[in-house]
Amino acid sequence: MASQTLVPDLSTTIAGVRFPLCFMNASGARCVTRAELEALGRSTSGAIVTKSMTREPRVGNPEPRYFAFADGSINSMGLPNLGYHAYAELIPSLKAFGKPVIASIAGLCEDDFPDIAGTISKAAPDLIEVNLSCPNIPGKPQIGYDFDASERVIRKVRAVVDRPFGVKLPPYFDPAHHAAMAGVLQRAPVDFLSLINSVGNALVIDPERESVVIKPKGGFGGLGGAMIKPVALANIRAFWNAFQGRIPIIGVGGIGSGTDVFEHLLAGASAVQIGTALMEEGLPVFDRLGQELATVFAKKGYHGVESAVGRLKEL
Ligand code: YRO
């Protein structure tokens, strides 16, 4: 009998939506303009994820506002985006690339979320990703760290959308916070989770210049890249455990190789998003990750994504 070449299946399904490949851009990375979104469409990204859209167009913060270093990146972009009306008009042509389109939405106050979500839902993106790392009332933490506000926003969005939607959460660092957010999601369910947003309010210093490396907010910004992978994996695992795998998870944080993707899958992710590595390497990162993940699967005898999801061993 001829030996059979096993070609691993890199496709996946999230909330009933099939993705031809399990990796895609993270919101924010090369996905603001029409040209960037169309380039993602032509690339081997498994989906097109938009920059988080606000009610009005925004130019964002002064530059430099993104800085990459050996182990990661820091950013304080300040939500540069075209405004939700522009993305609503773009979505139909983006869907013609034949892969899922994920609309990321962001409010500057709680009532922005249902307004944006209701309109964008009518443009029929495959999924809506609600960015809960958004400022709330000054003096209060971001919405994702305010569990009552998170529950209100999820309920308001659910009432106006007829597409599957999920929430992009900030990292949590205490099991009590994982439990509190799991409680929110029990009472106000979502169709998927994107874990995690950047590790907020970090400070990177260039000792040579004796200076911060980004201009906004005195140099404070969200950390991404290799150094946050263990934080991402912990959050993926915590929510996988809390829901026994019943809420699909998109893993985000520190993926730079096929092995990193594999670790996210083992922790409980069914798909992954690429931020810093996409910023640094450009669109060819998707070809490389696809080849590397296929190699990992072949070596380990996995036939596809589904067979790896959540299969992390404990000691
Ligand atoms: O600065 C950004 O636009 C940004 N950067 C991130 O790493 N994550 C985000 O969710 C956002 C948008 C939201 C906010 C940080 C500006 C409130």
Coordinates of N, CA and C and ligand atoms in Angstrom, one line a residue, residues 51 75-80 131 133-135 197-198, ligand 1:
K51 N -9.5 47.6 11.9 CA -9.1 48.4 13.1 C -10.4 48.7 13.8
N75 N 2.6 50.4 22.1 CA 1.8 51.4 21.2 C 0.8 52.2 22.1
S76 N 0.7 53.4 21.6 CA -0.5 54.2 22.0 C -1.0 54.9 20.8
M77 N -1.7 54.2 19.9 CA -2.1 54.7 18.6 C -3.2 55.7 18.8
G78 N -4.1 55.5 19.8 CA -5.2 56.4 20.0 C -6.3 56.2 19.0
L79 N -6.5 55.0 18.6 CA -7.7 54.6 17.7 C -7.8 55.3 16.4
P80 N -6.7 55.4 15.7 CA -6.8 56.0 14.3 C -7.7 55.1 13.5
N131 N -14.5 45.6 21.1 CA -13.2 45.9 21.8 C -13.6 46.6 23.2
S133 N -11.5 47.2 25.6 CA -10.4 48.0 26.1 C -10.6 49.4 25.7
C134 N -11.7 50.0 26.1 CA -12.0 51.3 25.7 C -12.3 52.2 26.9
P135 N -11.9 53.4 26.8 CA -12.1 54.3 28.0 C -13.6 54.4 28.4
N197 N -6.1 41.6 24.5 CA -5.6 42.9 24.0 C -4.2 43.2 24.6
S198 N -3.5 44.2 24.2 CA -2.2 44.5 24.7 C -2.2 44.7 26.2
Ligands
YRO1 O1 -4.1 52.8 20.8 C1 -4.9 52.0 20.2 O2 -5.6 52.4 19.2 C2 -5.1 50.7 20.7 N1 -4.0 49.9 20.9 C3 -4.0 48.7 21.5 O3 -3.0 48.0 21.7 N2 -5.3 48.1 21.8 C4 -6.4 48.9 21.6 O4 -7.5 48.3 21.9 C5 -6.4 50.2 21.1 C6 -7.6 51.0 20.9 C7 -8.3 51.3 22.2 C8 -7.6 52.4 23.1 C9 -6.4 51.7 23.8 C10 -7.1 53.6 22.3 C11 -8.5 52.8 24.2

